[in-house]
Every structure is written in C-alpha cells, then in structure tokens.
Tab-separated table of C-alpha atoms and ligand atoms in Angstrom:
chain	number	residue	atom	x	y	z
D	103	LEU	CA	0.000	0.000	0.000
D	104	PRO	CA	1.325	3.489	-0.787
D	105	ASP	CA	2.032	5.933	2.062
D	106	ALA	CA	-0.645	8.535	2.840
D	107	PRO	CA	-0.574	11.396	0.304
D	108	VAL	CA	1.515	14.434	1.346
D	109	PHE	CA	-1.397	16.689	0.389
D	110	ASN	CA	-5.161	16.304	0.159
D	111	ARG	CA	-5.578	18.631	-2.816
D	112	LEU	CA	-2.735	19.882	-5.041
D	113	ALA	CA	-3.535	22.772	-7.395
D	114	LEU	CA	-1.138	23.123	-10.337
D	115	ILE	CA	-1.154	26.628	-11.819
D	116	GLY	CA	0.316	25.823	-15.243
D	117	VAL	CA	0.446	22.306	-16.707
D	118	GLY	CA	3.269	22.391	-19.237
D	119	LEU	CA	6.465	20.338	-19.120
D	120	ILE	CA	6.964	20.721	-15.370
D	121	GLY	CA	3.345	20.897	-14.129
D	122	SER	CA	2.190	17.955	-16.245
D	123	SER	CA	5.185	15.878	-15.113
D	124	VAL	CA	4.204	16.478	-11.468
D	125	ALA	CA	0.585	15.601	-12.375
D	126	ARG	CA	1.664	12.370	-14.071
D	127	ILE	CA	3.819	11.341	-11.098
D	128	ALA	CA	1.017	12.178	-8.622
D	129	GLN	CA	-1.359	10.045	-10.664
D	130	ALA	CA	1.089	7.158	-11.014
D	131	ARG	CA	2.164	7.026	-7.328
D	132	GLY	CA	-0.903	7.961	-5.307
D	133	ASP	CA	1.177	9.207	-2.355
D	134	ILE	CA	1.599	12.834	-3.435
D	135	ALA	CA	-1.937	14.220	-3.496
D	136	GLY	CA	-5.408	12.805	-2.998
D	137	GLU	CA	-6.717	15.150	-5.689
D	138	VAL	CA	-4.943	17.123	-8.435
D	139	VAL	CA	-6.572	20.254	-9.860
D	140	ALA	CA	-5.031	21.726	-13.041
D	141	ASN	CA	-5.191	25.339	-14.191
D	142	ALA	CA	-3.691	26.855	-17.355
D	143	ARG	CA	-4.000	30.079	-19.307
D	144	THR	CA	-5.974	28.549	-22.182
D	145	GLU	CA	-8.955	26.214	-22.461
D	146	ASP	CA	-7.069	24.257	-25.198
D	147	THR	CA	-4.425	23.167	-22.694
D	148	LEU	CA	-7.055	22.146	-20.137
D	149	ALA	CA	-8.946	20.163	-22.796
D	150	ARG	CA	-5.696	18.308	-23.543
D	151	VAL	CA	-5.150	17.659	-19.819
D	152	ARG	CA	-8.621	16.096	-19.663
D	153	GLU	CA	-7.866	13.920	-22.716
D	154	LEU	CA	-4.608	12.784	-21.143
D	155	GLY	CA	-6.458	12.099	-17.868
D	156	ILE	CA	-3.630	13.477	-15.711
D	157	ALA	CA	-5.734	15.600	-13.313
D	158	HIS	CA	-8.911	14.941	-11.361
D	159	ARG	CA	-10.322	18.339	-12.252
D	160	THR	CA	-9.476	21.331	-14.464
D	161	GLU	CA	-10.311	24.971	-13.732
D	162	ILE	CA	-9.718	27.888	-16.122
D	163	ASP	CA	-10.049	30.372	-13.245
D	164	PRO	CA	-6.973	30.187	-10.965
D	165	ARG	CA	-9.072	31.425	-8.015
D	166	ALA	CA	-11.379	28.419	-8.356
D	167	ALA	CA	-8.381	26.114	-8.868
D	168	VAL	CA	-6.788	27.049	-5.515
D	169	ALA	CA	-9.983	27.046	-3.439
D	170	GLY	CA	-9.733	24.379	-0.727
D	171	ALA	CA	-6.243	23.262	-1.833
D	172	ASP	CA	-3.648	22.507	0.869
D	173	CYS	CA	-0.857	22.875	-1.717
D	174	VAL	CA	-0.672	25.297	-4.636
D	175	MET	CA	2.254	24.907	-7.047
D	176	LEU	CA	2.944	27.725	-9.490
D	177	CYS	CA	4.169	26.096	-12.733
D	178	ALA	CA	3.718	28.996	-15.184
D	179	PRO	CA	6.513	31.187	-16.663
D	180	VAL	CA	7.989	33.346	-13.865
D	181	GLY	CA	6.865	36.590	-15.526
D	182	ALA	CA	3.238	35.570	-14.817
D	183	TYR	CA	3.773	34.947	-11.081
D	184	ALA	CA	3.049	38.443	-9.729
D	185	ALA	CA	-0.378	38.683	-11.368
D	186	LEU	CA	-1.203	35.068	-10.507
D	187	ALA	CA	-0.223	35.517	-6.846
D	188	GLU	CA	-2.272	38.705	-6.625
D	189	ALA	CA	-5.302	36.905	-8.100
D	190	ILE	CA	-5.145	33.780	-5.922
D	191	GLY	CA	-3.944	35.405	-2.660
D	192	PRO	CA	-7.400	36.146	-1.206
D	193	HIS	CA	-8.659	32.657	-2.161
D	194	LEU	CA	-5.973	30.581	-0.429
D	195	ALA	CA	-7.155	28.350	2.419
D	196	ALA	CA	-5.668	28.819	5.896
D	197	GLY	CA	-2.639	26.551	6.367
D	198	CYS	CA	-2.148	26.095	2.609
D	199	ILE	CA	1.410	25.761	1.259
D	200	VAL	CA	2.176	27.836	-1.834
D	201	THR	CA	5.257	26.615	-3.675
D	202	ASP	CA	6.608	27.012	-7.204
D	203	VAL	CA	8.992	25.565	-9.788
D	204	GLY	CA	10.348	28.806	-11.281
D	205	SER	CA	13.892	28.950	-12.635
D	206	THR	CA	14.663	32.209	-10.783
D	207	LYS	CA	14.191	32.582	-7.032
D	208	GLN	CA	14.842	36.174	-5.894
D	209	SER	CA	12.321	37.535	-8.416
D	210	VAL	CA	9.765	34.920	-7.416
D	211	ILE	CA	10.099	35.884	-3.752
D	212	ARG	CA	9.816	39.574	-4.707
D	213	ASP	CA	6.698	38.937	-6.832
D	214	VAL	CA	4.833	36.315	-4.785
D	215	ALA	CA	5.603	36.897	-1.084
D	216	PRO	CA	3.678	40.205	-0.783
D	217	HIS	CA	0.465	38.445	-1.870
D	218	ILE	CA	0.656	35.535	0.586
D	219	PRO	CA	-1.857	36.105	3.409
D	220	ALA	CA	-1.097	35.435	7.074
D	221	GLY	CA	-1.550	31.752	7.925
D	222	VAL	CA	-0.446	30.565	4.454
D	223	HIS	CA	3.102	29.207	3.942
D	224	PHE	CA	5.245	30.187	0.968
D	225	ILE	CA	8.071	27.743	0.144
D	226	PRO	CA	9.880	28.662	-3.117
D	227	ALA	CA	11.468	25.748	-5.011
D	228	HIS	CA	13.088	24.910	-8.346
D	229	PRO	CA	13.401	21.411	-9.816
D	230	VAL	CA	16.662	21.534	-11.787
D	231	ALA	CA	15.460	19.261	-14.570
D	232	GLY	CA	13.993	19.971	-17.957
D	233	THR	CA	13.961	19.436	-21.676
D	234	GLU	CA	13.536	21.764	-24.643
D	235	TYR	CA	9.880	20.696	-25.021
D	236	SER	CA	6.854	22.438	-23.541
D	237	GLY	CA	3.122	21.975	-23.056
D	238	PRO	CA	1.049	19.231	-21.371
D	239	ASP	CA	2.150	16.515	-23.833
D	240	SER	CA	5.834	17.010	-23.053
D	241	GLY	CA	5.763	15.896	-19.397
D	242	PHE	CA	6.890	12.448	-18.229
D	243	THR	CA	7.142	10.603	-14.925
D	244	THR	CA	10.937	10.213	-14.794
D	245	LEU	CA	11.817	13.869	-15.468
D	246	PHE	CA	13.015	14.590	-11.913
D	247	GLU	CA	14.636	11.223	-11.174
D	248	GLY	CA	18.175	11.620	-9.862
D	249	ARG	CA	18.023	15.397	-10.420
D	250	TYR	CA	18.194	18.116	-7.774
D	251	THR	CA	15.303	20.210	-6.514
D	252	LEU	CA	16.531	23.363	-4.792
D	253	ILE	CA	14.349	24.862	-2.054
D	254	THR	CA	15.041	28.475	-1.045
D	255	PRO	CA	13.021	28.959	2.172
D	256	LEU	CA	12.532	32.439	3.600
D	257	PRO	CA	14.225	32.981	7.011
D	258	ASP	CA	10.971	32.511	8.964
D	259	ALA	CA	9.738	29.529	6.920
D	260	ASP	CA	7.604	26.936	8.707
D	261	THR	CA	9.780	23.821	9.110
D	262	ASP	CA	6.853	21.438	8.665
D	263	ALA	CA	5.912	23.147	5.383
D	264	VAL	CA	9.524	22.853	4.148
D	265	ALA	CA	9.499	19.176	5.149
D	266	ARG	CA	6.286	18.500	3.202
D	267	VAL	CA	7.572	20.194	0.040
D	268	THR	CA	10.789	18.189	0.467
D	269	THR	CA	8.808	14.948	0.714
D	270	LEU	CA	6.795	15.830	-2.393
D	271	TRP	CA	9.976	16.269	-4.456
D	272	GLN	CA	11.640	13.190	-2.974
D	273	ARG	CA	8.592	11.176	-4.026
D	274	CYS	CA	9.061	12.674	-7.506
D	275	GLY	CA	12.519	11.056	-7.469
D	276	ALA	CA	14.523	14.220	-6.798
D	277	MET	CA	17.415	14.931	-4.441
D	278	VAL	CA	16.470	17.980	-2.378
D	279	GLU	CA	18.774	20.724	-1.118
D	280	CYS	CA	18.019	24.024	0.618
D	281	MET	CA	19.941	27.141	-0.346
D	282	ASP	CA	19.912	30.904	-0.208
D	283	PRO	CA	17.931	32.489	-3.115
D	284	ALA	CA	20.805	34.781	-4.201
D	285	HIS	CA	23.174	31.799	-4.290
D	286	HIS	CA	20.581	29.888	-6.327
D	287	ASP	CA	20.289	32.666	-8.890
D	288	ARG	CA	24.071	32.969	-9.330
D	289	SER	CA	24.503	29.212	-9.714
D	290	MET	CA	21.698	28.968	-12.241
D	291	ALA	CA	23.072	31.956	-14.174
D	292	ILE	CA	26.239	29.994	-14.952
D	293	VAL	CA	24.900	26.430	-15.292
D	294	SER	CA	21.679	27.186	-17.134
D	295	HIS	CA	20.878	30.776	-18.072
D	296	LEU	CA	24.204	31.710	-19.703
D	297	PRO	CA	24.365	28.458	-21.751
D	298	HIS	CA	20.860	29.170	-23.051
D	299	LEU	CA	21.821	32.763	-23.873
D	300	LEU	CA	24.857	31.468	-25.815
D	301	ALA	CA	22.737	28.905	-27.683
D	302	PHE	CA	20.096	31.459	-28.721
D	303	THR	CA	22.842	33.892	-29.748
D	304	ILE	CA	24.892	31.431	-31.791
D	305	CYS	CA	21.780	30.290	-33.678
D	306	GLY	CA	21.045	33.935	-34.490
D	307	THR	CA	24.631	34.502	-35.625
D	308	ALA	CA	24.461	31.474	-37.922
D	309	ASP	CA	21.094	32.539	-39.277
D	310	ASP	CA	22.479	35.998	-40.151
D	311	LEU	CA	25.215	34.526	-42.385
D	312	GLU	CA	24.930	34.964	-46.128
D	313	ASP	CA	22.997	32.287	-48.000
D	314	GLU	CA	25.738	29.822	-48.848
D	315	SER	CA	27.236	29.658	-45.352
D	316	ARG	CA	23.797	29.384	-43.800
D	317	ARG	CA	23.065	26.356	-46.001
D	318	ASP	CA	26.307	24.762	-44.788
D	319	VAL	CA	25.263	25.330	-41.175
D	320	LEU	CA	22.253	23.074	-41.742
D	321	ARG	CA	24.091	20.460	-43.844
D	322	TYR	CA	27.082	20.053	-41.553
D	323	ALA	CA	25.371	20.748	-38.225
D	324	ALA	CA	26.554	17.402	-36.825
D	325	SER	CA	29.962	19.012	-36.265
D	326	GLY	CA	28.790	20.775	-33.066
D	327	PHE	CA	26.137	23.314	-33.990
D	328	ARG	CA	23.402	20.687	-33.542
D	329	ASP	CA	23.948	20.518	-29.751
D	330	PHE	CA	23.320	24.267	-29.492
D	331	THR	CA	20.128	24.013	-31.562
D	332	ARG	CA	18.626	21.536	-29.089
D	333	ILE	CA	18.968	24.048	-26.268
D	334	ALA	CA	17.844	26.883	-28.546
D	335	ALA	CA	14.570	25.034	-29.273
D	336	SER	CA	13.269	25.958	-25.788
D	337	ASP	CA	10.119	27.981	-25.114
D	338	PRO	CA	10.608	31.705	-25.941
D	339	VAL	CA	8.242	33.048	-23.242
D	340	MET	CA	9.780	30.964	-20.485
D	341	TRP	CA	13.305	32.051	-21.399
D	342	ARG	CA	12.391	35.700	-21.951
D	343	ASP	CA	11.020	35.675	-18.401
D	344	VAL	CA	14.079	33.904	-16.949
D	345	PHE	CA	16.539	36.379	-18.529
D	346	LEU	CA	14.523	39.420	-17.418
D	347	ASN	CA	14.102	38.044	-13.885
D	348	ASN	CA	17.726	37.027	-13.240
D	349	ARG	CA	19.209	40.119	-14.816
D	350	GLU	CA	22.048	40.965	-12.395
D	351	ALA	CA	23.486	37.454	-12.074
D	352	LEU	CA	23.127	36.725	-15.794
D	353	LEU	CA	24.861	39.976	-16.791
D	354	GLU	CA	27.668	39.264	-14.324
D	355	MET	CA	28.268	35.759	-15.720
D	356	LEU	CA	28.045	37.094	-19.280
D	357	ALA	CA	30.692	39.733	-18.486
D	358	ARG	CA	33.010	37.047	-17.067
D	359	PHE	CA	32.388	34.853	-20.094
D	360	THR	CA	33.050	37.731	-22.500
D	361	GLU	CA	36.422	38.382	-20.805
D	362	ASP	CA	37.358	34.703	-21.074
D	363	ALA	CA	36.223	34.585	-24.707
D	364	GLN	CA	38.422	37.616	-25.424
D	365	ALA	CA	41.352	35.825	-23.781
D	366	MET	CA	40.730	32.818	-26.005
D	367	ALA	CA	40.532	35.103	-29.059
D	368	ARG	CA	43.882	36.582	-28.082
D	369	ALA	CA	45.420	33.110	-27.751
D	370	VAL	CA	44.136	32.183	-31.206
D	371	ARG	CA	45.408	35.450	-32.721
D	372	TRP	CA	48.906	35.074	-31.211
D	373	GLY	CA	49.180	31.336	-31.702
D	374	ASP	CA	49.268	30.541	-27.953
D	375	ALA	CA	48.861	26.775	-28.379
D	376	ALA	CA	49.404	25.956	-24.683
D	377	TYR	CA	46.582	28.290	-23.592
D	378	ILE	CA	44.141	26.775	-26.084
D	379	GLU	CA	45.062	23.215	-25.162
D	380	ASP	CA	44.682	23.978	-21.460
D	381	LYS	CA	41.147	25.387	-21.963
D	382	VAL	CA	40.052	22.390	-24.024
D	383	GLU	CA	41.485	20.030	-21.400
D	384	ARG	CA	39.513	21.835	-18.636
D	385	GLY	CA	36.321	21.385	-20.657
D	386	ARG	CA	36.974	17.660	-20.970
D	387	LYS	CA	37.564	17.378	-17.223
D	388	ILE	CA	34.225	19.019	-16.449
D	389	ARG	CA	32.455	16.624	-18.796
D	390	ARG	CA	34.160	13.626	-17.157
D	391	SER	CA	33.132	14.854	-13.683
D	392	LEU	CA	29.503	15.154	-14.829
D	393	LEU	CA	29.544	11.601	-16.151
D	394	GLU	CA	30.987	10.360	-12.850
D	395	LEU	CA	28.206	12.178	-10.909
D	396	ASN	CA	25.556	10.659	-13.187
D	397	GLN	CA	24.377	14.132	-14.278
D	398	ALA	CA	25.220	13.873	-17.982
P	1192	NAP	P1	5.468	25.268	-20.396
P	1192	NAP	O1	5.630	23.857	-20.801
P	1192	NAP	O2	5.579	26.332	-21.430
P	1192	NAP	O3	4.065	25.429	-19.627
P	1192	NAP	C1	3.679	26.637	-19.065
P	1192	NAP	C2	2.300	26.460	-18.461
P	1192	NAP	O4	1.961	27.667	-17.793
P	1192	NAP	C3	1.204	26.205	-19.492
P	1192	NAP	O5	0.268	25.306	-18.966
P	1192	NAP	C4	0.592	27.588	-19.664
P	1192	NAP	O6	-0.783	27.557	-20.054
P	1192	NAP	C5	0.699	28.109	-18.262
P	1192	NAP	N1	0.639	29.555	-18.200
P	1192	NAP	C6	1.296	30.465	-18.907
P	1192	NAP	N2	0.944	31.709	-18.539
P	1192	NAP	C7	0.021	31.537	-17.577
P	1192	NAP	C8	-0.742	32.419	-16.816
P	1192	NAP	N3	-0.620	33.736	-16.954
P	1192	NAP	N4	-1.618	31.887	-15.917
P	1192	NAP	C9	-1.759	30.549	-15.756
P	1192	NAP	N5	-1.040	29.667	-16.459
P	1192	NAP	C10	-0.171	30.169	-17.357
P	1192	NAP	O7	6.524	25.694	-19.260
P	1192	NAP	P2	7.461	24.777	-18.346
P	1192	NAP	O8	8.669	24.410	-19.123
P	1192	NAP	O9	6.657	23.712	-17.684
P	1192	NAP	O10	7.944	25.864	-17.279
P	1192	NAP	C11	7.115	26.226	-16.210
P	1192	NAP	C12	7.963	26.835	-15.102
P	1192	NAP	O11	8.965	25.913	-14.734
P	1192	NAP	C13	8.682	28.131	-15.481
P	1192	NAP	O12	8.586	29.039	-14.422
P	1192	NAP	C14	10.107	27.702	-15.683
P	1192	NAP	O13	11.010	28.746	-15.341
P	1192	NAP	C15	10.223	26.520	-14.738
P	1192	NAP	N6	11.198	25.482	-15.131
P	1192	NAP	C16	11.296	25.094	-16.431
P	1192	NAP	C17	12.215	24.111	-16.785
P	1192	NAP	C18	12.367	23.669	-18.235
P	1192	NAP	O14	13.395	23.123	-18.608
P	1192	NAP	N7	11.388	23.868	-19.084
P	1192	NAP	C19	13.003	23.507	-15.807
P	1192	NAP	C20	12.818	23.888	-14.470
P	1192	NAP	C21	11.921	24.877	-14.141
P	1192	NAP	P3	-1.196	27.507	-21.609
P	1192	NAP	O15	-0.669	26.209	-22.122
P	1192	NAP	O16	-2.665	27.547	-21.553
P	1192	NAP	O17	-0.548	28.689	-22.242
C-alpha cells in the first residue's frame, strides 16, 4: 500500500512540461496528493489535460483552482507569477502551502511573497530538470529522477511546510537541497541561463550569415552546432522571463564569459597553443566529472 498522500488537494497553476510531469507522477504514485486540480491560461491546454487524464479536475479560473487546496504549485513562466499571486492570494485556504517551480528565485520571492496572506506558507522551489519541449504533452514521470530540486526557504519559513515540500519532491525522485535564493540565482546563471543565452545567440549569428554559409550550417550541423540548436529550441516566453528576472546574475556571468572569450581570441590570434590546449582540457575534465556524478 502506498504511504498517505503528502497533500489532500494539489492545485497546479500551469500544466506544461513541469506541471504535467508532477501531475503524471502524482497520478502514477498515489502518495503525493489525494486530488490534483489543473489550471492553465488557455482552455485548449485544459482540454488536452482532460484527454490525457492526468488531473482529477481542471479549472480555467486560478481562483477556483486554488480554493480548498492545501498545496498550490505555481508552474507557469515566472513573468506571470506576480499577477497570478495577486489573483489567488485572497482565495488561499488557511494553512495552505504555496510553492513554485520557477527557474529564478529572488524575483519569485519579490513577486509572490507580498500576496501571501497570514496563515499561508510560501516555500519557493526549483526542480533543476527539464527538456527543450513544452506543453502538457511534453511531461513524463521520470523527469526529476536523480536530479536536484533546490528549495530556497525564507528565514521565517515553517519547518513542517519545508518538510512537506521536500517529501513531495523526494517522491518525484529528486534529491532535495536548501539554499539561499541569491546563491541559487548565481549558480543557475552559470549552469543554465548563460548556456541558453549562448545557444540562442549562436543560432542567431548562424542565421544571419549569407545564404551559402547558412546552407552549410544546416548540412554540416553534426559538427557541433546541432547541440546548441537543441537548447535553442526551448520555449521563448519561459526564457524571456528567466533572462529578465535574473538580470544581475546573468549579466555578471556574461561579463566574465566575455572576458574569457576575449582571452581565447587573443590566444588564437597570437598562436598561444598551450593556452588553447589547457582550456580544451579543462572542458573535458568538467564533462568527465559530470559523467561520474551521473548528471550527464
Ligand atoms: P510550459 O511547458 O511552457 O508550460 C507553461 C504552463 O503555464 C502552461 O500550462 C501555460 O498555459 C501556463 N501559463 C502560462 N501563462 C500563464 C498564466 N498567466 N496563468 C496561468 N497559467 C499560465 O513551461 P514549463 O517548461 O513547464 O515551465 C514552467 C515553469 O517551470 C517556469 O517558471 C520555468 O522557469 C520553470 N522550469 C522550467 C524548466 C524547463 O526546462 N522547461 C526547468 C525547471 C523549471 P497555456 O498552455 O494555456 O498557455
């Protein structure tokens, strides 16, 4: 028999890649929530959720979706959080836990915390797992397995609420760690946000080439470009919101990167073979470490 569910009623505000993966896991395991209510921006998405049968109920109005829920998980793009939190705030049940999956944490705290009424717990979180696909069809039950979920509790966070959010993610297969929101945003700027920025930029650079070179980019993509295009296939709204909501940390990492890229350019210009070889060797080492940690 499965353990008792962590929550009686889980309301998912957004059922794309991340929200629909949580819904699928909740449905498959039975020990996450007794009832799952799904909300999205459009009726089309909710109709698809009903066809897929991954929620007990769908609600197009977020206020109706959160009514009576003991856990509300924001799974929409982070730029939508402020308006969503303002809308649902007055409709949250006493004792409810509001959590989220947003890729930025300081902006989420800034946008959501002011709308959380007394007696409701706000526990920000970020599952560090994803793919380049989006929408309710893209979710799957093993998305979070062996991946980290980072929780960034506020200083006065209720320990029982943190423990319940931790249990939810552990039952989703994740390894859970708590950290400071500023630390989270800096780490994500280098491991996720900057790589996406580089991928979007390099695809744009290639696309701006004159006709013949652009054709070659597509024909010979297997030589490295292809790996950038996978990342660059990600959802434009989600990534627009991430860049705009982690501005300081992203700009800092981009400035560091630009300096290092200039140093590499200098080595190429002056034929500094040792410098180039050393950089390539460091890249290989990082890849090997990832493989050893089972994160590749
Ligand atoms: P997604 O597949 O594009 O799904 C977004 C969902 O949010 C859709 O159901 C969408 O509804 C809904 N939505 C959009 N605007 C809304 C609004 N104003 N009110 C209510 N619902 C709204 O996105 P995702 O990849 O699951 O990302 C969701 C969150 O997870 C983001 O905050 C992102 O930063 C975070 N995250 C993403 C990844 C990743 O790799 N993708 C990884 C970790 C965390 P419609 O379909 O009706 O438009």
